[in-house]
Tab-separated table of C-alpha atoms in Angstrom:
chain	number	residue	atom	x	y	z
A	1	LEU	CA	36.419	-83.108	4.459
A	2	LEU	CA	35.569	-80.154	3.662
A	3	GLN	CA	37.198	-79.733	0.220
A	4	HIS	CA	34.656	-82.758	-0.795
A	5	THR	CA	31.541	-80.762	0.930
A	6	HIS	CA	32.343	-77.222	0.631
A	7	ASN	CA	30.054	-76.748	4.572
A	8	LEU	CA	31.463	-77.701	7.271
A	9	ILE	CA	30.832	-77.102	11.050
A	10	LEU	CA	33.703	-77.998	13.649
A	11	HIS	CA	31.541	-78.710	16.868
A	12	GLY	CA	32.546	-79.115	20.279
A	13	ALA	CA	33.412	-78.863	23.906
A	14	PRO	CA	34.498	-74.852	24.457
A	15	GLY	CA	38.457	-73.717	24.257
A	16	THR	CA	39.126	-77.117	21.981
A	17	GLY	CA	40.649	-74.674	19.145
A	18	LYS	CA	37.848	-75.019	16.391
A	19	THR	CA	38.022	-71.082	15.560
A	20	PHE	CA	42.373	-71.701	15.277
A	21	LEU	CA	41.272	-75.143	13.492
A	22	ALA	CA	39.326	-73.633	10.710
A	23	LYS	CA	41.865	-70.879	10.056
A	24	GLU	CA	44.789	-73.479	9.775
A	25	ILE	CA	43.151	-75.325	7.118
A	26	ALA	CA	41.504	-72.528	5.321
A	27	LYS	CA	45.871	-72.340	5.421
A	28	LYS	CA	46.287	-75.725	4.420
A	29	MET	CA	44.085	-74.853	1.314
A	30	GLY	CA	46.512	-72.328	0.089
A	31	CYS	CA	44.349	-69.322	1.077
A	32	SER	CA	46.236	-66.371	1.683
A	33	GLN	CA	45.687	-64.240	4.418
A	34	ASN	CA	43.307	-61.672	1.343
A	35	GLU	CA	41.276	-64.985	1.119
A	36	ILE	CA	39.757	-65.784	4.481
A	37	GLY	CA	36.988	-64.295	5.494
A	38	PHE	CA	35.747	-64.250	8.506
A	39	VAL	CA	32.726	-63.066	10.936
A	40	GLN	CA	30.969	-63.317	14.421
A	41	PHE	CA	27.216	-64.046	14.457
A	42	HIS	CA	25.246	-63.515	17.763
A	43	PRO	CA	21.477	-62.884	18.582
A	44	SER	CA	21.656	-59.351	16.994
A	45	TYR	CA	23.723	-59.983	14.079
A	46	ASP	CA	21.357	-60.643	10.674
A	47	TYR	CA	21.087	-60.077	6.909
A	48	THR	CA	21.992	-56.538	6.696
A	49	ASP	CA	24.960	-57.546	7.461
A	50	PHE	CA	25.826	-60.203	6.264
A	51	VAL	CA	24.279	-60.006	2.434
A	52	GLU	CA	22.685	-56.863	1.547
A	53	ASP	CA	21.220	-53.620	3.031
A	54	LEU	CA	20.325	-50.089	3.295
A	55	ARG	CA	22.541	-47.308	4.035
A	56	PRO	CA	21.861	-43.761	4.534
A	57	LYS	CA	24.338	-41.372	2.923
A	58	ASN	CA	25.318	-37.534	2.075
A	59	GLN	CA	23.088	-36.393	-0.831
A	60	SER	CA	23.791	-32.670	-2.939
A	61	GLY	CA	21.599	-30.490	-0.918
A	62	GLY	CA	22.494	-31.184	2.263
A	63	GLU	CA	20.169	-34.104	2.598
A	64	ILE	CA	20.154	-37.670	3.553
A	65	GLY	CA	19.802	-40.769	1.405
A	66	PHE	CA	19.658	-44.262	0.854
A	67	GLU	CA	22.510	-46.668	-1.041
A	68	ARG	CA	22.836	-50.382	-1.463
A	69	LYS	CA	26.032	-52.011	-0.009
A	70	ASP	CA	26.814	-55.174	-0.261
A	71	GLY	CA	27.511	-57.015	3.284
A	72	ILE	CA	30.603	-58.948	4.512
A	73	PHE	CA	29.652	-62.202	2.871
A	74	LYS	CA	28.862	-60.680	-1.025
A	75	GLU	CA	31.994	-59.119	-0.551
A	76	PHE	CA	33.745	-61.985	-0.507
A	77	CYS	CA	32.289	-63.613	-3.529
A	78	LYS	CA	32.853	-60.971	-5.196
A	79	ARG	CA	36.838	-61.542	-4.501
A	80	ALA	CA	36.627	-65.453	-4.978
A	81	LEU	CA	34.193	-64.449	-8.063
A	82	LEU	CA	36.694	-62.873	-9.618
A	83	ALA	CA	39.654	-65.122	-8.473
A	84	MET	CA	38.116	-67.365	-10.300
A	85	ASN	CA	38.811	-65.647	-13.418
A	86	VAL	CA	41.867	-62.897	-13.132
A	87	SER	CA	45.157	-64.017	-13.069
A	88	SER	CA	46.219	-60.929	-11.727
A	89	VAL	CA	44.842	-57.153	-11.063
A	90	SER	CA	47.148	-53.672	-10.925
A	91	ASP	CA	45.011	-52.295	-8.849
A	92	ASN	CA	46.429	-49.791	-5.916
A	93	PHE	CA	43.572	-47.943	-5.181
A	94	GLU	CA	42.726	-48.042	-1.640
A	95	GLN	CA	46.518	-47.494	-1.027
A	96	VAL	CA	46.277	-44.655	-2.917
A	97	TRP	CA	43.076	-44.000	-0.659
A	98	GLU	CA	44.442	-43.846	2.541
A	99	LYS	CA	47.645	-41.162	0.943
A	100	VAL	CA	44.909	-38.985	-0.379
A	101	VAL	CA	43.370	-38.741	3.123
A	102	ASP	CA	46.004	-38.217	4.638
A	103	TYR	CA	47.061	-35.297	2.527
A	104	LEU	CA	43.596	-33.971	3.089
A	105	ASN	CA	43.547	-34.512	6.589
A	106	GLU	CA	46.568	-31.975	6.798
A	107	LYS	CA	46.019	-29.430	3.771
A	108	ASP	CA	42.605	-29.673	4.042
A	109	PHE	CA	42.000	-29.440	0.316
A	110	MET	CA	43.571	-30.357	-3.248
A	111	ASP	CA	43.071	-28.526	-6.534
A	112	ILE	CA	42.425	-30.734	-9.259
A	113	PRO	CA	42.915	-29.898	-13.131
A	114	LEU	CA	39.697	-30.263	-15.548
A	115	LEU	CA	39.820	-33.142	-18.140
A	116	THR	CA	39.864	-29.811	-20.626
A	117	GLY	CA	42.383	-27.889	-18.615
A	118	LYS	CA	41.246	-24.294	-18.535
A	119	SER	CA	40.614	-24.715	-14.876
A	120	THR	CA	40.739	-26.158	-11.968
A	121	PHE	CA	38.112	-26.836	-9.014
A	122	ARG	CA	38.957	-27.576	-5.321
A	123	VAL	CA	37.681	-30.580	-3.320
A	124	GLU	CA	38.170	-31.656	0.182
A	125	LEU	CA	37.027	-34.582	2.910
A	126	ASN	CA	33.580	-34.690	3.316
A	127	GLU	CA	31.695	-34.508	6.784
A	128	ASN	CA	32.795	-38.452	6.626
A	129	GLY	CA	35.743	-38.572	5.595
A	130	ASP	CA	34.474	-41.296	2.889
A	131	GLY	CA	34.517	-39.052	0.191
A	132	LEU	CA	34.996	-36.471	-1.947
A	133	ALA	CA	33.134	-32.776	-1.767
A	134	THR	CA	33.893	-29.634	-3.871
A	135	ARG	CA	32.162	-26.674	-1.960
A	136	THR	CA	31.019	-23.186	-2.260
A	137	TYR	CA	32.188	-20.626	0.073
A	138	GLU	CA	31.230	-16.774	0.651
A	139	ASN	CA	33.164	-14.573	-1.717
A	140	GLY	CA	34.850	-17.326	-3.414
A	141	ASP	CA	36.992	-17.240	-0.239
A	142	TYR	CA	37.885	-20.674	1.482
A	143	LYS	CA	37.583	-20.375	5.032
A	144	LYS	CA	37.723	-24.560	6.729
A	145	GLY	CA	34.490	-25.427	7.669
A	146	GLU	CA	31.944	-22.197	6.889
A	147	TRP	CA	30.960	-23.611	3.190
A	148	ILE	CA	27.634	-22.299	2.093
A	149	GLN	CA	25.052	-25.608	3.225
A	150	GLY	CA	23.145	-26.343	0.099
A	151	LYS	CA	26.215	-25.830	-2.680
A	152	SER	CA	28.419	-28.622	-2.694
A	153	LYS	CA	28.968	-31.324	-5.095
A	154	PHE	CA	29.726	-34.702	-3.646
A	155	TYR	CA	32.038	-37.641	-5.059
A	156	ASN	CA	32.175	-41.000	-2.724
A	157	LYS	CA	35.006	-43.581	-2.793
A	158	GLU	CA	32.791	-45.622	-4.159
A	159	GLN	CA	32.047	-43.342	-7.183
A	160	LEU	CA	35.444	-43.032	-7.156
A	161	TYR	CA	36.553	-46.471	-7.600
A	162	ASN	CA	34.453	-47.294	-10.543
A	163	ILE	CA	35.545	-44.672	-12.379
A	164	TYR	CA	39.397	-46.256	-12.169
A	165	LYS	CA	38.080	-49.214	-13.401
A	166	GLY	CA	36.298	-47.750	-15.681
A	167	LEU	CA	32.214	-47.958	-15.161
A	168	PRO	CA	30.056	-44.711	-14.745
A	169	GLY	CA	30.978	-43.062	-10.951
A	170	ILE	CA	26.655	-43.552	-10.923
A	171	PRO	CA	24.026	-45.570	-13.583
A	172	SER	CA	22.646	-41.237	-14.553
A	173	ARG	CA	26.888	-40.864	-14.957
A	174	GLY	CA	26.066	-36.661	-12.716
A	175	HIS	CA	29.332	-35.059	-11.771
A	176	ASP	CA	31.359	-38.261	-13.421
A	177	ASN	CA	33.579	-35.300	-15.771
A	178	TYR	CA	34.919	-34.874	-12.170
A	179	ARG	CA	35.360	-37.719	-10.978
A	180	LYS	CA	37.237	-38.324	-14.107
A	181	ALA	CA	40.124	-35.478	-13.437
A	182	VAL	CA	40.273	-36.622	-9.594
A	183	ILE	CA	41.257	-39.659	-10.836
A	184	GLU	CA	43.646	-38.056	-13.628
A	185	TYR	CA	45.353	-36.531	-10.855
A	186	TRP	CA	45.856	-38.948	-8.799
A	187	LYS	CA	48.160	-40.913	-11.372
A	188	LYS	CA	50.128	-38.221	-11.701
A	189	ASN	CA	50.722	-37.455	-8.357
A	190	PHE	CA	50.234	-40.126	-5.817
A	191	GLY	CA	51.421	-42.608	-8.021
A	192	LEU	CA	47.518	-44.642	-8.888
A	193	VAL	CA	48.489	-47.011	-11.366
A	194	ASP	CA	46.284	-47.469	-14.266
A	195	TYR	CA	43.853	-50.511	-13.443
A	196	SER	CA	44.668	-53.301	-15.214
A	197	VAL	CA	43.140	-57.543	-15.545
A	198	LYS	CA	44.922	-60.141	-16.739
A	199	GLU	CA	42.134	-62.857	-17.330
A	200	LYS	CA	43.387	-66.262	-16.115
A	201	SER	CA	44.230	-68.826	-18.707
A	202	GLU	CA	42.891	-72.326	-18.513
A	203	SER	CA	45.639	-74.360	-17.672
A	204	GLU	CA	45.668	-72.273	-14.014
A	205	SER	CA	43.945	-73.592	-10.936
A	206	VAL	CA	41.113	-71.553	-8.749
A	207	LYS	CA	42.050	-70.482	-5.416
A	208	PRO	CA	40.265	-71.656	-2.873
A	209	PHE	CA	38.252	-68.760	-0.723
A	210	VAL	CA	37.662	-70.006	2.489
A	211	PHE	CA	34.720	-67.598	4.731
A	212	ILE	CA	35.129	-68.658	8.609
A	213	ILE	CA	32.342	-67.820	10.840
A	214	ASP	CA	32.685	-67.993	14.430
A	215	GLU	CA	29.716	-68.934	16.570
A	216	ILE	CA	27.404	-69.715	14.366
A	217	ASN	CA	25.129	-71.410	16.083
A	218	ARG	CA	23.935	-68.154	17.987
A	219	GLY	CA	23.001	-65.996	15.307
A	220	GLU	CA	19.590	-66.614	14.126
A	221	LEU	CA	19.797	-68.383	11.035
A	222	SER	CA	17.361	-68.136	8.304
A	223	LYS	CA	17.501	-63.806	8.877
A	224	ILE	CA	20.958	-64.207	8.681
A	225	PHE	CA	20.611	-66.086	5.380
A	226	GLY	CA	17.883	-65.168	3.646
A	227	GLU	CA	17.051	-66.662	0.513
A	228	LEU	CA	20.306	-67.187	0.512
A	229	PHE	CA	19.851	-70.910	2.226
A	230	PHE	CA	19.291	-72.238	-1.157
A	231	CYS	CA	22.319	-71.467	-2.824
A	232	ILE	CA	24.742	-72.033	0.049
A	233	ASP	CA	23.841	-76.027	-0.969
A	234	PRO	CA	26.852	-77.909	-1.814
A	235	GLY	CA	24.492	-78.337	-5.233
A	236	TYR	CA	24.121	-75.454	-5.518
A	237	ARG	CA	27.810	-73.718	-5.597
A	238	GLY	CA	27.521	-71.838	-9.093
A	239	LYS	CA	25.349	-70.407	-11.298
A	240	ASN	CA	23.134	-73.260	-11.092
A	241	GLY	CA	22.228	-71.355	-7.651
A	242	MET	CA	21.356	-68.308	-8.583
A	243	ILE	CA	18.737	-66.139	-6.517
A	244	LYS	CA	17.377	-62.714	-6.584
A	245	THR	CA	18.522	-60.692	-3.379
A	246	GLN	CA	15.807	-58.311	-1.425
A	247	TYR	CA	17.751	-55.948	-2.780
A	248	GLN	CA	18.410	-57.452	-6.836
A	249	ASN	CA	16.600	-54.324	-8.548
A	250	LEU	CA	19.047	-51.566	-7.065
A	251	ILE	CA	21.665	-53.580	-8.620
A	252	GLU	CA	23.747	-51.071	-10.810
A	253	LYS	CA	25.592	-52.434	-14.051
A	254	GLY	CA	28.858	-53.413	-14.085
A	255	ASP	CA	28.262	-55.162	-10.601
A	256	GLU	CA	28.942	-58.958	-10.688
A	257	PHE	CA	26.126	-60.153	-9.215
A	258	TYR	CA	23.512	-57.929	-10.972
A	259	ASP	CA	21.476	-60.628	-12.799
A	260	GLY	CA	20.887	-62.251	-9.259
A	261	PHE	CA	23.510	-63.497	-6.436
A	262	PHE	CA	25.012	-67.047	-6.609
A	263	ILE	CA	28.055	-68.306	-3.898
A	264	PRO	CA	31.665	-69.424	-6.300
A	265	GLU	CA	32.266	-72.791	-6.426
A	266	ASN	CA	35.625	-71.684	-4.952
A	267	VAL	CA	33.797	-70.408	-1.572
A	268	TYR	CA	34.193	-72.485	1.032
A	269	ILE	CA	32.498	-72.101	4.940
A	270	ILE	CA	33.574	-73.630	7.761
A	271	GLY	CA	31.170	-72.784	11.464
A	272	ALA	CA	32.396	-73.389	14.390
A	273	MET	CA	30.250	-74.310	17.497
A	274	ASN	CA	30.480	-74.924	21.337
A	275	ASP	CA	27.565	-77.537	21.973
A	276	ILE	CA	26.425	-76.577	25.478
A	277	ASP	CA	25.567	-72.801	23.471
A	278	ARG	CA	22.514	-71.715	25.732
A	279	SER	CA	21.623	-68.495	23.596
A	280	VAL	CA	19.961	-71.130	21.353
A	281	ASP	CA	17.675	-74.013	21.580
A	282	THR	CA	18.330	-75.476	18.177
A	283	MET	CA	19.524	-75.384	14.946
A	284	ASP	CA	17.397	-75.426	11.621
A	285	PHE	CA	16.891	-78.831	10.447
A	286	ALA	CA	17.386	-77.447	6.389
A	287	PHE	CA	20.975	-75.615	7.639
A	288	ARG	CA	22.044	-78.403	9.433
A	289	ARG	CA	21.323	-81.215	5.968
A	290	ARG	CA	23.656	-78.586	4.531
A	291	PHE	CA	26.579	-79.131	6.456
A	292	ALA	CA	28.874	-81.720	7.426
A	293	PHE	CA	29.788	-81.836	10.825
A	294	LYS	CA	33.175	-82.666	12.699
A	295	GLU	CA	32.892	-83.002	16.684
A	296	ILE	CA	36.809	-81.771	17.948
A	297	LYS	CA	37.139	-83.539	21.165
A	298	ALA	CA	39.148	-81.897	23.935
A	299	SER	CA	41.484	-84.858	23.635
A	300	GLU	CA	42.542	-84.324	20.326
A	301	ASN	CA	44.112	-81.235	20.150
A	302	LEU	CA	46.465	-80.718	23.142
A	303	GLY	CA	49.698	-80.061	21.510
A	304	MET	CA	48.255	-76.609	21.662
A	305	LEU	CA	49.595	-77.003	25.495
A	306	ASP	CA	52.905	-77.306	23.858
A	307	GLU	CA	53.169	-73.525	24.658
A	308	LEU	CA	53.292	-73.487	28.465
A	309	GLY	CA	56.892	-75.372	28.121
A	310	GLU	CA	58.136	-76.943	32.017
A	311	ILE	CA	54.069	-76.902	32.749
A	312	ALA	CA	53.187	-78.306	29.720
A	313	ASP	CA	52.502	-81.391	31.287
A	314	LYS	CA	51.537	-80.698	33.854
A	315	ALA	CA	48.558	-78.682	32.039
A	316	LYS	CA	47.515	-82.374	30.010
A	317	ALA	CA	47.354	-84.221	32.768
A	318	ARG	CA	45.214	-81.859	35.024
A	319	LEU	CA	42.862	-81.037	31.912
A	320	LYS	CA	42.974	-85.249	31.033
A	321	LYS	CA	41.575	-86.243	34.983
A	322	LEU	CA	39.379	-82.901	34.924
A	323	ASN	CA	37.747	-84.249	31.890
A	324	GLU	CA	37.617	-88.072	33.287
A	325	GLU	CA	35.655	-87.023	35.980
A	326	ILE	CA	33.220	-84.356	34.049
A	327	SER	CA	32.213	-87.505	31.651
A	328	LYS	CA	31.524	-89.660	34.857
A	329	ILE	CA	28.783	-87.267	35.510
A	330	THR	CA	25.834	-88.502	34.646
A	331	GLU	CA	22.911	-84.845	34.771
A	332	LEU	CA	24.826	-83.794	31.914
A	333	SER	CA	23.114	-84.300	29.077
A	334	SER	CA	25.957	-85.170	27.127
A	335	PRO	CA	28.953	-85.171	29.136
A	336	SER	CA	31.276	-84.719	26.305
A	337	SER	CA	30.053	-81.751	25.390
A	338	TYR	CA	30.629	-80.486	28.907
A	339	HIS	CA	34.395	-81.183	28.728
A	340	ILE	CA	37.729	-77.919	29.054
A	341	GLY	CA	39.345	-77.754	25.878
A	342	GLY	CA	43.238	-76.659	26.390
A	343	ALA	CA	42.822	-72.664	25.343
A	344	TYR	CA	41.610	-72.367	28.828
A	345	PHE	CA	44.517	-73.896	30.453
A	346	LEU	CA	46.859	-71.162	27.447
A	347	LYS	CA	45.392	-68.734	29.880
A	348	LEU	CA	48.114	-70.088	32.329
A	349	ASN	CA	50.493	-67.349	30.453
A	350	ASP	CA	48.871	-64.699	31.928
A	351	PHE	CA	49.612	-65.335	35.734
A	352	GLU	CA	52.661	-64.301	37.198
A	353	GLY	CA	53.791	-66.763	39.845
A	354	ASP	CA	55.028	-70.577	40.457
A	355	SER	CA	53.132	-73.328	38.607
A	356	ASN	CA	50.979	-73.909	41.466
A	357	GLU	CA	49.987	-70.575	42.307
A	358	ARG	CA	49.190	-70.022	38.791
A	359	PHE	CA	47.178	-73.510	38.556
A	360	GLN	CA	45.187	-72.030	41.096
A	361	LYS	CA	44.216	-68.365	39.508
A	362	LEU	CA	42.933	-70.515	36.635
A	363	TRP	CA	40.612	-72.365	38.294
A	364	ASN	CA	39.250	-69.192	40.753
A	365	TYR	CA	39.365	-66.632	37.780
A	366	HIS	CA	38.126	-68.763	34.879
A	367	LEU	CA	37.485	-72.839	35.805
A	368	GLU	CA	35.632	-72.835	38.621
A	369	GLY	CA	32.197	-70.537	38.017
A	370	LEU	CA	33.045	-72.355	34.418
A	371	LEU	CA	32.180	-76.199	36.615
A	372	LYS	CA	29.460	-74.129	38.627
A	373	GLU	CA	27.502	-72.938	36.110
A	374	TYR	CA	27.821	-76.116	34.610
A	375	LEU	CA	26.162	-77.782	37.168
A	376	ARG	CA	24.048	-75.261	37.908
A	377	GLY	CA	20.246	-77.027	38.266
A	378	THR	CA	20.910	-81.098	39.231
A	379	GLU	CA	21.397	-83.133	40.871
A	380	ASN	CA	24.364	-83.865	43.419
A	381	ALA	CA	25.727	-80.234	42.154
A	382	GLU	CA	27.495	-79.340	44.972
A	383	GLU	CA	28.914	-83.356	45.536
A	384	ASN	CA	29.466	-83.138	41.613
A	385	PHE	CA	31.704	-79.880	42.385
A	386	ALA	CA	33.399	-81.567	45.142
A	387	LYS	CA	34.547	-84.263	42.450
A	388	LEU	CA	36.174	-82.471	39.690
A	389	GLU	CA	37.404	-79.842	42.318
A	390	LYS	CA	39.457	-82.747	43.168
A	391	ALA	CA	40.274	-84.128	40.040
A	392	TYR	CA	41.353	-80.821	39.354
A	393	PHE	CA	44.390	-80.368	42.121
A	394	LEU	CA	45.812	-83.748	41.451
A	395	ASN	CA	48.557	-86.134	44.051
A	396	LYS	CA	52.023	-85.487	43.382
A	397	ASN	CA	51.784	-88.578	41.414
A	398	GLU	CA	49.072	-88.052	39.331
A	399	GLU	CA	50.978	-84.882	38.332
A	400	GLU	CA	54.281	-86.626	37.246
A	401	SER	CA	52.078	-88.768	35.054
A	402	LYS	CA	53.603	-88.630	31.230
A	403	ASP	CA	50.571	-90.487	30.055
A	404	PHE	CA	48.492	-87.824	28.332
A	405	SER	CA	47.062	-89.962	25.744
């Protein structure tokens, strides 16, 4: 279903393993960890987190400026786009950066030879730890933390990475010779390999990338996706769905989406949502029609309880009986949406004691309050709660039954 539609939402009762299943689907598609993206939506999540935003940064002279930053989904799409055209990439910049940071945290600075070889310049970590700085000191004497404010050169991590890939550090190319000298020094002293890309041949298959959105219905979708509502449509994957984002005029040459943003054909999206989540009323219809919906029922994923070992059968019996009783409660708008998923019963592993004590604790700490919340404000709430409690605490004959289908 996901391969056919590109966009899929797994929905159903809480605890049915929807998020776990989404990750398993991604693995079944052949995705490695780097090819799976994950985010959890919430009411405060928005476009700036998901697509792009202007973020503050330190500038020379000690001033604060702003630069455009990709959001988590846009970064993911860049990785997917690269995989469509590239067979392999030689790039160990991230590993070397971590080594450099460790070195500077211990040694405070390193002296970098200029490309001309005539002299050196000293670099330290900037105040945020996300880039390098060349600072000026009184009488040229280094004293940690006592540089002259306003007289520094800055080379942030992203700019250095651009130089590593053969791009300008920044459009104006300011201080790029210094950045190039840093990269050359790292190659000689920190094991930085030459950046290279091997193009994909026509016979090579394109790797799928799966982006998982947990609690997708808890976010304000129109605010989060913005103009992406258009290109998220399965019929507009690729450049056919290219759009101009809100900060398109700030995107620099060399960026994969310089001409406009689009979702690559090899990107698949899985959303997971609880049907009873009351934090939102309805999902935007324009969003709904772009996704296929598949309900995950509590009875369909009981295999997860096998890890409970000797009490697995007892857990399945109690879950089955409890959900049967929930289905009888007409006051609940959609009884199957209020079923208890197997993930709740996995909490039994958190408790000590014999099986009866563990089941009692599960009821006291997790199920009792949830079921009361389900019934709050409904008719016959107390009577129905008593029925649910009785169903959970099985008699011996029911508990020993092996019919859990």
